[in-house]
XYZ file of C-alpha atoms in Angstrom:
367
model
C -8.072 -7.568 34.588
C -7.831 -5.258 31.672
C -8.885 -1.571 31.398
C -12.328 -0.342 30.997
C -13.574 -1.030 27.348
C -13.612 2.780 26.574
C -10.211 3.293 27.943
C -9.058 0.263 25.987
C -10.753 1.886 22.779
C -8.955 5.303 23.218
C -5.519 3.706 23.907
C -5.973 1.483 20.879
C -6.740 4.314 18.699
C -3.884 6.448 19.790
C -1.626 3.334 19.468
C -2.401 3.034 15.912
C -1.588 6.654 15.208
C 1.580 6.440 17.101
C 2.645 3.487 14.912
C 2.018 5.494 11.859
C 3.902 8.549 13.280
C 6.936 6.190 13.951
C 6.800 4.652 10.459
C 6.699 8.275 8.813
C 9.424 9.532 10.970
C 11.674 6.542 10.214
C 11.083 7.056 6.537
C 11.826 10.723 6.748
C 14.935 10.226 8.685
C 16.315 7.528 6.247
C 15.640 9.841 3.349
C 17.347 12.797 4.847
C 20.872 13.728 3.345
C 22.404 13.687 6.817
C 21.083 10.172 7.545
C 22.027 8.804 4.135
C 25.684 9.923 4.520
C 26.186 8.903 8.252
C 23.611 6.120 8.907
C 25.574 5.177 12.125
C 24.525 8.314 13.760
C 20.727 7.365 13.650
C 19.438 6.266 16.787
C 16.962 3.301 17.058
C 13.923 3.562 18.801
C 14.071 2.673 22.630
C 12.823 -0.883 23.318
C 9.064 -1.075 23.824
C 8.163 -0.328 27.360
C 11.418 1.323 28.274
C 11.806 5.068 28.959
C 12.045 6.995 25.680
C 15.387 8.415 24.647
C 16.030 12.160 25.060
C 16.171 12.335 21.222
C 13.084 10.248 20.577
C 10.276 12.000 18.395
C 8.144 14.138 20.360
C 4.269 14.054 20.013
C 2.083 16.636 21.265
C -1.577 16.443 22.451
C -3.760 19.561 21.870
C -5.819 19.841 24.950
C -8.685 22.215 25.853
C -9.539 20.367 28.994
C -12.616 18.817 27.602
C -13.583 15.275 27.637
C -12.425 14.645 24.143
C -9.041 16.123 24.516
C -8.394 14.834 28.286
C -8.955 11.405 26.990
C -6.570 11.970 24.239
C -3.916 13.221 26.699
C -4.411 10.309 28.883
C -4.177 7.848 26.105
C -1.096 9.481 24.658
C 0.635 9.650 28.168
C -0.073 5.870 28.454
C 0.932 4.751 24.776
C 3.782 7.070 23.893
C 6.500 5.737 26.338
C 5.464 2.148 25.488
C 6.264 3.086 21.767
C 9.571 4.818 22.562
C 8.078 8.293 22.095
C 8.160 11.427 23.954
C 4.817 12.847 24.736
C 3.811 16.581 25.541
C 0.749 18.770 25.582
C -0.383 22.125 24.562
C -3.439 24.064 25.658
C -4.635 27.296 23.897
C -6.125 30.058 25.857
C -8.312 32.098 23.394
C -8.976 34.892 25.972
C -12.829 34.719 24.994
C -14.063 34.137 28.535
C -13.469 35.402 31.891
C -10.823 33.314 33.820
C -9.735 31.481 30.769
C -5.986 32.057 31.678
C -6.590 30.444 34.944
C -8.408 27.485 33.272
C -5.501 27.123 30.745
C -3.061 26.898 33.702
C -5.178 24.195 35.416
C -5.376 22.203 32.107
C -1.613 22.490 31.730
C -1.301 21.104 35.329
C -3.471 18.120 34.560
C -1.372 17.113 31.585
C 1.631 17.319 33.690
C -0.039 15.146 36.267
C -0.543 12.687 33.591
C 3.130 12.622 32.845
C 3.138 14.751 29.648
C 6.308 16.780 29.122
C 6.901 19.453 27.742
C 3.638 21.059 28.576
C 2.824 24.481 27.520
C -0.291 27.032 27.871
C -0.440 29.510 25.072
C -2.462 32.822 25.126
C -3.611 33.986 21.649
C -5.503 37.048 20.248
C -8.431 36.033 18.284
C -9.230 38.229 15.497
C -12.643 38.648 13.683
C -11.925 37.433 10.018
C -14.551 34.844 8.785
C -16.633 34.899 11.960
C -15.804 34.002 15.751
C -15.592 30.312 15.141
C -13.099 30.499 12.223
C -11.054 33.256 13.653
C -10.718 31.181 16.892
C -9.787 28.164 14.825
C -7.223 30.013 12.862
C -5.650 31.427 16.051
C -5.411 28.044 17.710
C -3.923 26.248 14.685
C -1.261 29.154 14.354
C -0.545 28.673 17.871
C -0.202 24.915 17.590
C 1.954 25.128 14.656
C 4.317 27.609 16.462
C 4.468 25.199 19.697
C 5.364 22.176 17.149
C 8.044 24.163 15.629
C 9.392 25.369 19.001
C 9.545 22.044 20.578
C 10.529 20.048 17.572
C 7.366 17.845 17.493
C 7.017 15.219 14.988
C 3.154 15.264 15.258
C 0.274 17.058 17.119
C -2.841 14.901 18.071
C -6.252 16.240 17.907
C -9.356 14.971 19.717
C -11.988 15.285 17.107
C -14.469 12.313 17.383
C -16.970 10.708 15.002
C -19.655 13.154 16.205
C -17.433 16.029 15.239
C -16.950 14.697 11.902
C -20.813 14.335 11.367
C -21.300 18.049 12.347
C -18.629 19.136 9.849
C -20.281 17.107 7.030
C -23.687 18.653 7.909
C -22.337 22.180 7.891
C -20.954 21.441 4.579
C -24.179 20.264 3.214
C -25.940 23.345 4.500
C -23.368 25.608 2.666
C -23.927 23.665 -0.462
C -20.298 22.707 -0.628
C -18.563 20.348 -2.876
C -16.994 17.056 -2.307
C -13.950 18.367 -0.613
C -15.861 20.152 2.074
C -18.148 17.209 2.608
C -15.034 14.997 3.253
C -14.933 16.655 6.656
C -11.724 16.275 8.600
C -8.892 14.233 7.437
C -7.091 11.704 9.565
C -3.943 13.369 8.630
C -3.531 17.062 7.751
C -1.218 20.033 7.957
C 2.400 20.563 6.682
C 4.300 17.356 6.540
C 1.186 15.504 8.142
C 1.553 17.194 11.313
C -1.924 16.779 12.620
C -3.420 13.569 13.442
C -6.900 12.746 14.549
C -6.990 9.219 16.299
C -10.583 9.469 17.474
C -12.704 9.962 14.181
C -13.993 6.430 14.465
C -14.996 6.781 18.128
C -18.074 8.488 19.301
C -18.255 11.217 21.876
C -19.739 8.988 24.484
C -16.898 6.511 24.354
C -14.304 9.172 24.978
C -16.264 10.797 27.798
C -16.780 7.415 29.353
C -13.047 6.809 29.194
C -12.662 9.999 31.359
C -15.007 8.855 33.897
C -13.524 5.357 34.072
C -10.148 7.092 34.710
C -11.550 9.691 37.065
C -10.280 12.611 34.861
C -11.581 15.933 35.594
C -12.988 17.610 32.455
C -14.334 21.254 31.559
C -17.242 21.642 29.583
C -16.921 24.721 27.361
C -20.015 26.815 27.712
C -19.519 27.861 23.955
C -20.370 24.304 22.925
C -23.984 24.747 24.085
C -24.253 28.450 23.144
C -26.905 28.680 20.491
C -25.186 31.713 18.900
C -22.691 29.431 17.546
C -23.623 27.453 14.346
C -21.758 24.300 15.307
C -23.480 24.271 18.760
C -27.078 24.383 17.106
C -26.021 21.591 14.725
C -24.827 19.502 17.901
C -27.812 20.132 19.969
C -30.692 20.776 17.711
C -30.180 19.587 14.050
C -28.580 16.209 14.775
C -31.050 15.172 17.365
C -34.024 16.131 15.054
C -32.448 14.038 12.246
C -31.956 11.002 14.625
C -35.574 11.331 15.687
C -36.904 11.682 12.072
C -34.483 8.915 10.612
C -33.551 6.752 13.384
C -30.144 6.107 14.904
C -27.107 5.886 12.845
C -27.235 9.325 11.213
C -24.008 10.263 12.694
C -22.342 6.997 11.618
C -23.745 7.538 8.095
C -22.572 11.245 7.922
C -18.988 10.184 9.125
C -19.105 7.408 6.418
C -20.000 9.994 3.863
C -17.040 11.966 4.842
C -14.738 9.196 3.820
C -16.420 8.284 0.638
C -16.447 12.064 -0.307
C -12.802 12.456 0.573
C -11.806 9.378 -1.531
C -13.621 11.012 -4.496
C -12.219 14.479 -3.812
C -8.508 13.066 -3.700
C -8.983 11.334 -7.163
C -10.404 14.488 -8.699
C -7.728 16.686 -7.169
C -5.095 14.406 -8.628
C -6.850 14.522 -12.055
C -6.953 18.250 -11.950
C -3.259 18.514 -10.970
C -2.396 16.557 -13.990
C -4.648 18.613 -16.193
C -3.346 21.726 -14.980
C 0.241 20.946 -16.361
C -1.249 20.658 -19.848
C -3.472 23.927 -19.826
C -1.637 26.479 -17.495
C 1.307 28.751 -17.927
C 2.522 31.477 -15.664
C 3.835 34.845 -16.171
C 6.336 36.661 -13.867
C 4.723 38.442 -11.010
C 4.648 42.190 -11.032
C 6.414 43.830 -8.076
C 4.970 42.793 -4.976
C 2.313 40.727 -6.416
C 1.357 37.125 -7.283
C 2.239 35.729 -10.619
C -0.194 35.988 -13.516
C -1.685 32.773 -14.929
C -2.730 31.862 -18.332
C -5.049 29.108 -19.185
C -5.890 27.414 -22.489
C -9.570 27.562 -22.935
C -9.895 24.821 -25.460
C -7.986 22.350 -23.305
C -10.227 23.492 -20.342
C -13.454 23.051 -22.298
C -12.607 19.413 -23.081
C -12.215 18.599 -19.368
C -15.089 17.299 -16.996
C -16.900 20.067 -15.214
C -15.520 18.830 -11.840
C -12.018 18.728 -12.867
C -12.218 22.007 -14.833
C -13.367 23.974 -11.947
C -10.861 22.433 -9.637
C -8.269 23.704 -12.126
C -9.871 27.175 -12.166
C -9.808 27.294 -8.509
C -6.138 26.414 -8.211
C -5.182 28.907 -10.910
C -7.175 31.813 -9.061
C -5.283 30.895 -5.823
C -1.943 30.765 -7.604
C -2.756 34.303 -8.871
C -3.464 35.580 -5.368
C -6.973 34.957 -4.479
C -7.280 33.839 -0.891
C -8.552 30.305 -0.678
C -10.754 30.887 2.261
C -12.798 33.545 0.348
C -13.171 31.870 -2.864
C -16.503 30.227 -3.122
C -18.307 28.071 -5.688
C -20.153 30.919 -7.063
C -16.982 32.623 -8.000
C -15.684 29.559 -9.812
C -18.969 29.172 -11.608
C -18.750 32.772 -12.919
C -15.130 32.212 -14.213
C -16.314 28.658 -15.671
C -18.916 30.563 -17.839
C -15.934 32.526 -19.541
C -15.287 28.957 -21.194
C -18.441 27.244 -21.403
C -20.708 30.243 -22.148
C -18.323 32.824 -23.633
C -20.215 35.711 -25.405
C -17.864 38.568 -24.919
C -18.407 39.136 -21.146
C -16.590 41.675 -19.202
C -13.714 40.570 -16.786
C -14.651 39.025 -13.474
C -13.335 40.235 -10.063
C -12.399 37.771 -7.594
C -11.435 38.137 -3.786
C -7.902 39.379 -3.360
C -8.097 42.018 -6.083
C -7.691 39.096 -8.662
C -9.192 39.738 -11.987
C -10.110 37.094 -14.711
C -10.664 37.978 -18.320
C -10.739 36.100 -21.594
C -8.242 37.098 -24.284
C -8.825 35.162 -27.310
C -8.076 31.506 -26.636
C -6.862 32.240 -23.098
C -8.039 32.866 -19.598
C -5.661 35.498 -17.934
C -5.859 35.636 -14.218
C -3.931 38.343 -12.502
C -3.796 40.280 -9.350
C -4.885 44.021 -9.480
């Protein structure tokens, strides 16, 4: 008799991602200079089902102790040895609730009980920049990046589900964001494709059911039902109202919108990168500052709006504007220096970046 259908679903999702991790790792290994000069030193993966080699690639599960991440940790612990991979886990203590350190230690123990090793509980200090949710996210990813580097992990798996994806798209819609924001969370993200999200096609009910079927203890974060957090209101108020008004299938439709938007955004970004090479030049940076960027206004004017504004955003970031503080309204103002030029004054962007038009050029520099 096979596993419970929900357990089978989470294991299959992780198995597919581990296959991709192995393929990417093999490709990277074969392209490395040391591997090319000494192919005999490369170790082959362990036969399927045998214990992983000590030098096998390591995959970490990011685990908060909630149902999504506990299901992820259990599936990784089951599938990784069968794929010849080592599997470990990381839990992050944000220090935002009383007893969070004790809970992090309990989550680490649960991961060890599943057979994951190495396992690490990391305490972080959450700042205030960008609001509490964004600050906690930044601190969490910084800790995960550091853990991956410390342990030499090939990949870090995240437990985001289709429901999380739908919430992300809805938040982007509410902000009036463009296609990149509406594309939600990527299957693969981070430096060198470090982060992988196996559960983006699974709903939250399935992963919770998988935990129940395996008798896995889970922790329900009270922040997830706290209406002071925007995502919590979307989850417990906005989405249920939409499903009541529009019928079931809203979550699936929003997740599908994310993928369609991502395909469009990827194509437009690639076009903008090619166009940038034709219209942009850079000048040496001043002491301690970012480089100055010069853009040809005639070349920019001939581009479609979506492509031109992408080039402008990339140029502003290259000149020192922080990406997280650069919004659509900023880029629209800069765009008017090209499409509605009538002698306007310079425009100030976040990060002390100034944009001014000088003849047939836009000059973007810091300070």
